[in-house]
Coordinates of C-alpha atoms and ligand atoms in Angstrom, one line a residue:
X1 CA 15.3 24.9 20.9
X2 CA 15.5 27.9 18.6
X3 CA 17.0 25.7 15.8
X4 CA 13.5 24.3 15.3
X5 CA 11.9 27.6 14.4
X6 CA 10.6 27.5 10.9
X7 CA 11.6 23.8 10.5
X8 CA 8.4 22.8 8.6
X9 CA 8.6 25.8 6.3
X10 CA 12.1 24.7 5.4
X11 CA 10.9 21.1 5.1
X12 CA 8.2 22.3 2.7
X13 CA 10.7 24.4 0.7
X14 CA 13.8 22.1 0.5
X15 CA 13.0 18.5 1.3
X16 CA 9.5 17.0 1.4
X17 CA 6.4 19.0 0.6
X18 CA 3.9 16.2 1.4
X19 CA 5.6 15.5 4.7
X20 CA 5.3 19.2 5.6
X21 CA 1.6 19.0 4.8
X22 CA 1.1 16.0 7.1
X23 CA 3.1 17.7 9.9
X24 CA 0.9 20.7 9.7
X25 CA -2.4 18.8 9.6
X26 CA -1.4 16.7 12.6
X27 CA 0.3 19.6 14.4
X28 CA 3.3 17.4 14.7
X29 CA 6.4 18.8 16.4
X30 CA 10.0 17.7 15.8
X31 CA 11.7 15.1 18.0
X32 CA 14.5 16.7 19.9
X33 CA 15.7 13.8 22.2
X34 CA 14.7 10.2 22.8
X35 CA 15.6 7.6 25.4
X36 CA 14.1 4.2 26.0
X37 CA 10.4 4.2 25.1
X38 CA 10.2 8.0 25.5
X39 CA 10.6 10.8 22.9
X40 CA 10.9 14.5 23.9
X41 CA 9.8 17.1 21.3
X42 CA 11.2 20.5 20.5
X43 CA 8.9 22.0 23.2
X44 CA 9.8 19.6 25.9
X45 CA 6.6 17.6 25.6
X46 CA 7.1 13.9 26.4
X47 CA 5.6 11.1 24.2
X48 CA 5.5 7.4 24.7
X49 CA 6.8 5.9 21.5
X50 CA 4.7 3.0 20.2
X51 CA 5.8 3.7 16.6
X52 CA 9.5 3.3 16.9
X53 CA 9.9 4.5 13.3
X54 CA 8.0 1.4 12.1
X55 CA 10.2 -0.9 14.0
X56 CA 13.6 0.6 13.7
X57 CA 14.0 1.5 17.3
X58 CA 13.4 -2.1 18.4
X59 CA 15.4 -1.8 21.6
X60 CA 14.2 1.7 22.5
X61 CA 16.1 4.9 21.8
X62 CA 19.7 5.5 22.6
X63 CA 20.2 2.2 24.4
X64 CA 23.3 2.7 26.6
X65 CA 25.1 -0.5 25.7
X66 CA 24.7 0.1 21.9
X67 CA 25.6 3.8 22.2
X68 CA 28.8 2.8 24.1
X69 CA 29.7 0.2 21.4
X70 CA 29.1 2.8 18.7
X71 CA 31.1 5.5 20.5
X72 CA 34.0 3.2 21.2
X73 CA 34.2 2.1 17.5
X74 CA 33.8 5.6 16.3
X75 CA 36.8 6.7 18.3
X76 CA 38.8 3.7 17.1
X77 CA 37.9 3.3 13.4
X78 CA 34.4 4.3 12.3
X79 CA 34.7 3.7 8.6
X80 CA 37.0 1.7 6.4
X81 CA 37.7 2.2 2.7
X82 CA 35.2 0.7 0.2
X83 CA 36.0 -2.9 -0.7
X84 CA 38.0 -3.7 2.4
X85 CA 36.9 -5.8 5.4
X86 CA 37.2 -5.4 9.1
X87 CA 37.0 -7.8 12.1
X88 CA 33.7 -6.1 13.2
X89 CA 32.0 -7.8 10.2
X90 CA 33.2 -11.2 11.5
X91 CA 32.0 -10.3 15.0
X92 CA 28.6 -9.5 13.6
X93 CA 28.5 -12.8 11.6
X94 CA 29.4 -14.7 14.8
X95 CA 26.7 -13.0 16.8
X96 CA 24.0 -13.5 14.1
X97 CA 24.9 -17.1 13.0
X98 CA 23.4 -19.0 16.0
X99 CA 20.0 -17.4 15.2
X100 CA 19.9 -18.2 11.5
X101 CA 18.3 -21.2 9.8
X102 CA 20.8 -24.0 9.2
X103 CA 23.3 -23.8 6.3
X104 CA 23.1 -20.0 5.9
X105 CA 26.7 -19.2 5.0
X106 CA 27.1 -15.7 3.5
X107 CA 26.7 -12.2 4.8
X108 CA 26.4 -9.4 2.2
X109 CA 26.1 -5.8 3.4
X110 CA 23.9 -3.0 2.2
X111 CA 22.7 0.3 3.7
X112 CA 18.9 -0.1 3.1
X113 CA 16.3 -2.7 2.6
X114 CA 15.7 -1.5 -1.0
X115 CA 19.4 -2.1 -1.7
X116 CA 18.9 -5.7 -0.6
X117 CA 16.2 -6.1 -3.2
X118 CA 18.4 -4.5 -5.9
X119 CA 21.3 -6.8 -5.1
X120 CA 19.0 -9.8 -5.2
X121 CA 17.4 -8.8 -8.5
X122 CA 20.9 -8.5 -10.0
X123 CA 21.7 -12.0 -8.7
X124 CA 18.5 -13.4 -10.2
X125 CA 19.3 -11.9 -13.6
X126 CA 22.7 -13.5 -13.4
X127 CA 21.5 -16.9 -12.1
X128 CA 18.5 -17.4 -14.4
X129 CA 18.7 -15.0 -17.4
X130 CA 15.9 -16.9 -19.2
X131 CA 13.4 -16.7 -16.4
X132 CA 11.5 -13.4 -16.1
X133 CA 8.9 -14.3 -13.5
X134 CA 9.2 -12.9 -10.0
X135 CA 6.3 -13.8 -7.6
X136 CA 5.6 -11.4 -4.7
X137 CA 2.7 -11.0 -2.3
X138 CA 0.0 -8.4 -2.9
X139 CA 0.7 -5.5 -0.4
X140 CA 4.2 -6.8 0.3
X141 CA 7.0 -4.2 0.7
X142 CA 10.6 -4.6 -0.4
X143 CA 11.7 -1.0 -1.1
X144 CA 11.2 1.8 -3.5
X145 CA 14.4 2.3 -5.7
X146 CA 14.1 2.3 -9.4
X147 CA 16.7 0.6 -11.6
X148 CA 20.0 2.5 -11.1
X149 CA 21.8 0.0 -13.4
X150 CA 19.4 0.8 -16.3
X151 CA 20.7 4.4 -16.3
X152 CA 24.3 3.5 -15.8
X153 CA 26.4 5.4 -18.4
X154 CA 29.2 2.9 -18.0
X155 CA 27.4 0.2 -20.1
X156 CA 30.0 -2.4 -19.1
X157 CA 28.4 -2.6 -15.7
X158 CA 24.8 -3.0 -16.8
X159 CA 25.8 -5.5 -19.6
X160 CA 27.3 -7.7 -16.9
X161 CA 23.8 -8.4 -15.5
X162 CA 21.5 -8.0 -18.5
X163 CA 17.9 -6.9 -18.2
X164 CA 16.3 -6.9 -14.8
X165 CA 13.6 -9.6 -14.4
X166 CA 10.5 -7.8 -15.4
X167 CA 7.4 -10.1 -15.1
X168 CA 6.1 -9.5 -11.6
X169 CA 3.2 -11.7 -10.5
X170 CA 1.4 -10.5 -7.3
X171 CA -0.5 -13.2 -5.3
X172 CA -2.9 -12.6 -2.4
X173 CA -0.8 -13.1 0.8
X174 CA -1.3 -16.4 2.5
X175 CA -3.4 -17.9 -0.3
X176 CA -2.1 -21.4 -1.2
X177 CA -4.1 -21.8 -4.3
X178 CA -2.9 -18.5 -5.9
X179 CA 0.7 -19.3 -5.0
X180 CA 0.5 -22.7 -6.6
X181 CA -1.0 -21.1 -9.7
X182 CA 1.8 -18.6 -10.0
X183 CA 4.2 -21.5 -10.3
X184 CA 2.5 -22.8 -13.4
X185 CA 5.2 -20.9 -15.3
X186 CA 8.9 -21.1 -14.5
X187 CA 9.6 -18.7 -11.6
X188 CA 13.0 -17.1 -11.0
X189 CA 12.3 -16.1 -7.4
X190 CA 9.5 -15.7 -4.8
X191 CA 9.8 -12.8 -2.3
X192 CA 7.8 -13.1 0.9
X193 CA 7.6 -11.4 4.3
X194 CA 7.0 -14.2 6.9
X195 CA 4.4 -12.0 8.5
X196 CA 3.0 -9.4 6.1
X197 CA 3.8 -5.9 7.5
X198 CA 3.0 -2.3 6.8
X199 CA -0.6 -1.2 7.3
X200 CA -1.7 -4.7 6.1
X201 CA -0.4 -6.8 9.0
X202 CA -1.3 -10.4 8.2
X203 CA -0.1 -13.7 9.7
X204 CA -0.1 -16.4 7.1
X205 CA -1.8 -19.8 7.7
X206 CA 0.3 -22.6 9.2
X207 CA 2.4 -24.3 6.5
X208 CA 2.4 -21.4 4.1
X209 CA 6.2 -20.7 4.3
X210 CA 7.0 -24.5 4.0
X211 CA 4.7 -24.6 0.9
X212 CA 6.6 -21.7 -0.5
X213 CA 9.9 -23.6 0.1
X214 CA 8.5 -26.8 -1.6
X215 CA 7.2 -24.9 -4.7
X216 CA 10.6 -23.2 -5.1
X217 CA 12.4 -26.5 -4.7
X218 CA 10.3 -28.2 -7.5
X219 CA 11.5 -25.5 -9.9
X220 CA 14.9 -24.5 -8.5
X221 CA 13.5 -21.0 -7.9
X222 CA 15.0 -18.7 -5.3
X223 CA 13.0 -18.3 -2.1
X224 CA 13.7 -14.8 -0.6
X225 CA 12.4 -14.1 2.9
X226 CA 12.3 -10.4 3.8
X227 CA 12.5 -10.3 7.6
X228 CA 13.3 -6.6 7.7
X229 CA 10.2 -6.0 9.9
X230 CA 9.7 -9.3 11.6
X231 CA 13.2 -10.3 12.8
X232 CA 15.0 -9.6 16.1
X233 CA 11.8 -10.1 18.2
X234 CA 9.4 -7.8 16.6
X235 CA 7.1 -10.7 15.7
X236 CA 8.0 -12.6 18.9
X237 CA 10.8 -14.7 17.4
X238 CA 14.5 -13.9 16.7
X239 CA 13.8 -15.0 13.1
X240 CA 10.4 -16.1 12.0
X241 CA 11.8 -18.5 9.4
X242 CA 14.2 -20.2 11.9
X243 CA 11.3 -20.8 14.2
X244 CA 9.2 -22.3 11.5
X245 CA 12.1 -24.5 10.3
X246 CA 12.1 -23.1 6.8
X247 CA 15.4 -22.0 5.2
X248 CA 15.2 -19.4 2.5
X249 CA 17.9 -19.1 -0.2
X250 CA 18.2 -15.4 0.8
X251 CA 17.2 -13.6 3.9
X252 CA 16.9 -9.8 4.3
X253 CA 17.6 -8.1 7.6
X254 CA 17.7 -4.4 8.5
X255 CA 15.7 -2.1 10.9
X256 CA 16.3 -3.8 14.3
X257 CA 19.7 -5.1 13.1
X258 CA 21.6 -2.2 14.7
X259 CA 18.9 -1.3 17.3
X260 CA 18.3 1.8 15.3
X261 CA 21.8 3.2 16.0
X262 CA 23.2 2.9 12.4
X263 CA 21.7 2.5 9.0
X264 CA 22.6 -1.0 7.8
X265 CA 20.9 -3.9 6.0
X266 CA 22.2 -7.3 4.9
X267 CA 21.3 -10.2 2.8
X268 CA 22.2 -13.6 4.3
X269 CA 22.6 -16.3 1.7
X270 CA 22.3 -20.1 1.9
X271 CA 25.3 -22.3 1.2
X272 CA 23.7 -23.7 -1.9
X273 CA 24.1 -20.2 -3.5
X274 CA 27.8 -19.9 -2.7
X275 CA 29.1 -20.8 -6.1
X276 CA 26.6 -18.6 -7.9
X277 CA 27.5 -15.7 -5.7
X278 CA 31.2 -16.3 -6.2
X279 CA 30.6 -16.3 -10.0
X280 CA 29.0 -12.9 -10.0
X281 CA 31.0 -10.4 -12.1
X282 CA 30.8 -7.9 -9.2
X283 CA 30.5 -8.1 -5.5
X284 CA 27.0 -9.2 -4.4
X285 CA 26.8 -6.6 -1.6
X286 CA 27.6 -2.9 -1.4
X287 CA 31.4 -2.6 -0.9
X288 CA 30.8 0.6 1.1
X289 CA 28.3 -1.0 3.5
X290 CA 29.0 -3.0 6.7
X291 CA 31.2 -0.3 8.2
X292 CA 32.8 -1.2 11.5
X293 CA 30.6 1.3 13.5
X294 CA 27.4 -0.2 12.1
X295 CA 28.6 -3.8 12.6
X296 CA 29.5 -3.0 16.3
X297 CA 26.0 -1.6 16.7
X298 CA 24.7 -4.8 15.4
X299 CA 26.8 -7.0 17.7
X300 CA 25.7 -4.9 20.7
X301 CA 22.1 -5.0 19.7
X302 CA 22.1 -8.8 19.5
X303 CA 23.9 -9.0 22.9
X304 CA 21.2 -6.7 24.4
X305 CA 18.4 -9.0 23.0
X306 CA 20.1 -12.0 24.5
X307 CA 21.1 -10.6 27.8
X308 CA 17.8 -8.8 28.5
X309 CA 15.8 -11.9 27.4
X310 CA 13.9 -9.7 25.0
X311 CA 12.5 -12.4 22.7
X312 CA 10.6 -14.0 25.6
X313 CA 9.6 -10.6 26.9
X314 CA 8.3 -9.6 23.4
X315 CA 6.2 -12.7 23.3
X316 CA 4.7 -12.0 26.7
X317 CA 4.2 -8.3 26.2
X318 CA 2.8 -8.9 22.7
X319 CA 0.2 -11.3 24.0
X320 CA -0.7 -8.8 26.7
X321 CA -0.9 -5.9 24.3
X322 CA -3.1 -7.8 21.9
X323 CA -5.4 -8.9 24.7
X324 CA -5.8 -5.3 25.9
X325 CA -6.3 -4.0 22.3
X326 CA -8.9 -6.7 21.6
X327 CA -10.7 -5.8 24.8
X328 CA -10.8 -2.0 24.3
X329 CA -11.8 -2.2 20.6
X330 CA -14.5 -4.9 21.0
X331 CA -17.3 -2.4 21.7
X332 CA -16.6 -0.7 18.4
X333 CA -16.9 -3.3 15.6
X334 CA -18.0 -0.6 13.1
X335 CA -14.8 1.3 13.7
X336 CA -12.2 -1.4 14.4
X337 CA -12.4 -4.5 12.2
X338 CA -9.6 -6.6 13.8
X339 CA -6.5 -6.6 15.9
X340 CA -4.1 -8.6 13.7
X341 CA -0.5 -9.5 14.3
X342 CA 2.0 -11.6 16.1
X343 CA 4.3 -10.7 19.0
X344 CA 4.8 -7.0 19.2
X345 CA 4.0 -6.6 15.5
X346 CA 0.4 -5.6 16.0
X347 CA -2.2 -2.8 15.6
X348 CA -5.8 -2.0 15.1
X349 CA -7.4 -2.5 11.7
X350 CA -9.5 0.6 11.0
X351 CA -12.7 0.6 9.0
X352 CA -11.2 3.3 6.8
X353 CA -8.2 5.8 6.6
X354 CA -10.3 8.6 8.2
X355 CA -10.7 6.5 11.4
X356 CA -6.9 5.9 11.4
X357 CA -6.3 9.6 11.2
X358 CA -8.8 10.5 14.0
X359 CA -7.3 7.8 16.3
X360 CA -3.8 9.0 15.5
X361 CA -4.7 12.6 16.3
X362 CA -6.5 11.6 19.5
X363 CA -3.6 9.4 20.7
X364 CA -1.2 12.2 19.9
X365 CA -3.1 14.5 22.2
X366 CA -2.6 11.8 24.9
X367 CA 1.2 12.0 24.2
X368 CA 1.4 8.7 22.4
X369 CA 3.1 8.0 19.1
X370 CA 1.7 5.3 16.8
X371 CA 2.8 4.0 13.4
X372 CA 0.4 5.3 10.8
X373 CA 0.2 4.8 7.0
X374 CA 0.9 7.7 4.8
X375 CA 0.8 6.7 1.1
X376 CA 0.0 3.0 1.2
X377 CA -3.6 3.5 0.2
X378 CA -4.8 0.7 2.4
X379 CA -8.7 0.5 2.4
X380 CA -8.6 -0.7 6.0
X381 CA -5.2 0.4 7.4
X382 CA -3.8 -1.1 10.5
X383 CA -2.7 1.7 12.8
X384 CA 0.4 0.1 14.2
X385 CA 1.4 -0.4 17.8
X386 CA 5.2 -1.1 17.6
X387 CA 6.6 -0.4 21.1
X388 CA 10.2 -1.3 21.9
X389 CA 10.7 -5.0 23.0
X390 CA 11.4 -3.8 26.5
X391 CA 7.9 -2.2 26.9
X392 CA 6.4 -2.6 30.3
X393 CA 2.9 -3.6 31.4
X394 CA 2.3 -0.1 32.8
X395 CA 3.2 1.4 29.4
X396 CA 0.9 -1.0 27.6
X397 CA -1.9 -0.2 30.1
X398 CA -1.4 3.5 29.6
X399 CA -1.7 3.1 25.8
X400 CA -4.7 0.8 26.0
X401 CA -6.5 3.1 28.4
X402 CA -5.8 6.1 26.2
X403 CA -7.1 4.2 23.1
X404 CA -10.3 3.3 25.0
X405 CA -11.0 7.0 25.7
X406 CA -10.1 8.1 22.1
X407 CA -12.3 5.4 20.6
X408 CA -15.2 6.6 22.8
X409 CA -14.7 10.1 21.5
X410 CA -14.4 9.0 17.8
X411 CA -17.5 6.8 18.1
X412 CA -19.5 9.7 19.6
X413 CA -18.8 11.9 16.5
X414 CA -21.6 12.1 13.9
X415 CA -21.2 9.6 11.0
X416 CA -20.9 12.5 8.5
X417 CA -17.8 13.8 10.3
X418 CA -16.1 10.4 10.1
X419 CA -17.0 10.3 6.4
X420 CA -15.5 13.8 6.0
X421 CA -12.3 12.7 7.6
X422 CA -12.1 9.8 5.3
X423 CA -12.6 12.0 2.2
X424 CA -10.1 14.5 3.7
X425 CA -7.4 11.8 4.2
X426 CA -7.8 10.6 0.6
X427 CA -7.2 14.1 -0.7
X428 CA -4.7 15.2 1.9
X429 CA -2.1 16.4 -0.5
X430 CA -4.5 18.2 -2.8
X431 CA -5.3 21.4 -0.9
X432 CA -3.6 24.8 -1.4
X433 CA -0.6 25.4 0.8
X434 CA -2.1 28.3 2.7
X435 CA -4.8 25.9 4.1
X436 CA -2.2 23.6 5.6
X437 CA -0.5 26.6 7.2
X438 CA -3.8 27.5 8.9
X439 CA -4.3 24.0 10.2
Ligands
LIG1 C1 9.7 -5.5 5.0 C2 10.5 -4.4 4.4 N1 11.3 -4.6 3.3 C3 12.0 -3.6 2.8 C4 11.9 -2.3 3.2 C5 12.7 -1.2 2.6 O1 13.7 -0.8 3.4 P1 14.4 0.7 3.2 O2 13.4 1.7 3.5 O3 15.5 0.6 4.2 O4 14.8 0.7 1.8 C6 11.1 -2.1 4.3 C7 11.0 -0.7 4.8 O5 10.1 -0.3 5.6 C8 10.4 -3.1 4.9 O6 9.5 -2.9 5.9

């Protein structure tokens, strides 16, 4: 384990100062090995992983079937040259296709979710250059990149697509009236997560996605569903939009797509966009993405979901997890405001970020990893419980029992201490470095 010595000093110096601060405050160690729902740290300490990197490790860590598929493809042909195609991409399409809404006909690769957004913004500029308005949900998340085309020195490339659509209108998630209002002006596209994720987990009211579809249809606007977090069983369905019978024009997939064994994302497009996509001056996707090894990971992940009946299991385990979380949090309404979610996309909504931090630290002492918010500045963050879909009742019980004892400890602390933790969380990056090293 000697390679881990000084890791956080190096993290501080070379990569990510704020992450190093968080690691020091929370006494976080580095993950050295992981299998199934268990993570082993640099000191050999074992954790139950109910964070799964915010949903990436949907099928648990190092699933044997996916690792075997990746290994075999790596030994055969891991990568192909940019711009060429490989049968693995077709195999992935064939595996995905039965789970998609009707009439989805195109598969366009990327490496990250942010890239899916970038590609889509390019498509929008090309399709409706006169429409500037993009409607998104408040607290939605579609990536963090910033306009690479704008700084492209080869002006021919940026000239092909014109300016990026700039007028972004944010509407409260799930609110029909605000959504209607946003469509008073011509809308180029509406981006929605079928269940709002991050530390804001919110299930929309029934009919919201269909209403979004209808509004887009009245104006010939593009409807984009970002299922990067919800799909592949996280929210208890293979695809949320398919289950609700609403076809988007574009669908984003990533995270669980490869069971966490390769970085890959894709945009799936409806057949009504085929001509527009074909008329793009450059490829819609990233010609370097969709490598054979990533596609084979995707095929294997979908097979695992099917063969292990993981969607049904996620629904049942999700219902059980929420039932247990509701029961253990009920005595503490001043600390936990709600247990929102659907399927295994759930968590506890904390009265303030200081509570989230205290619960996180308490659960860490009990050897349990949860998904916490770092920089989202949520007033009432949802501390996320995102176990692998194969989670067992015993594992859920262990986590719920641990939460019960941590909540009792937190509730017993004086109110001023809880307020201090809230103040501390808000200023967590603002202290001198030596203080974090003491922590
Ligand atoms: C719903 C959603 N969309 C987009 C993204 C951005 O993906 P990436 O971090 O791969 O760029 C994320 C990342 O967490 C996400 O959860």
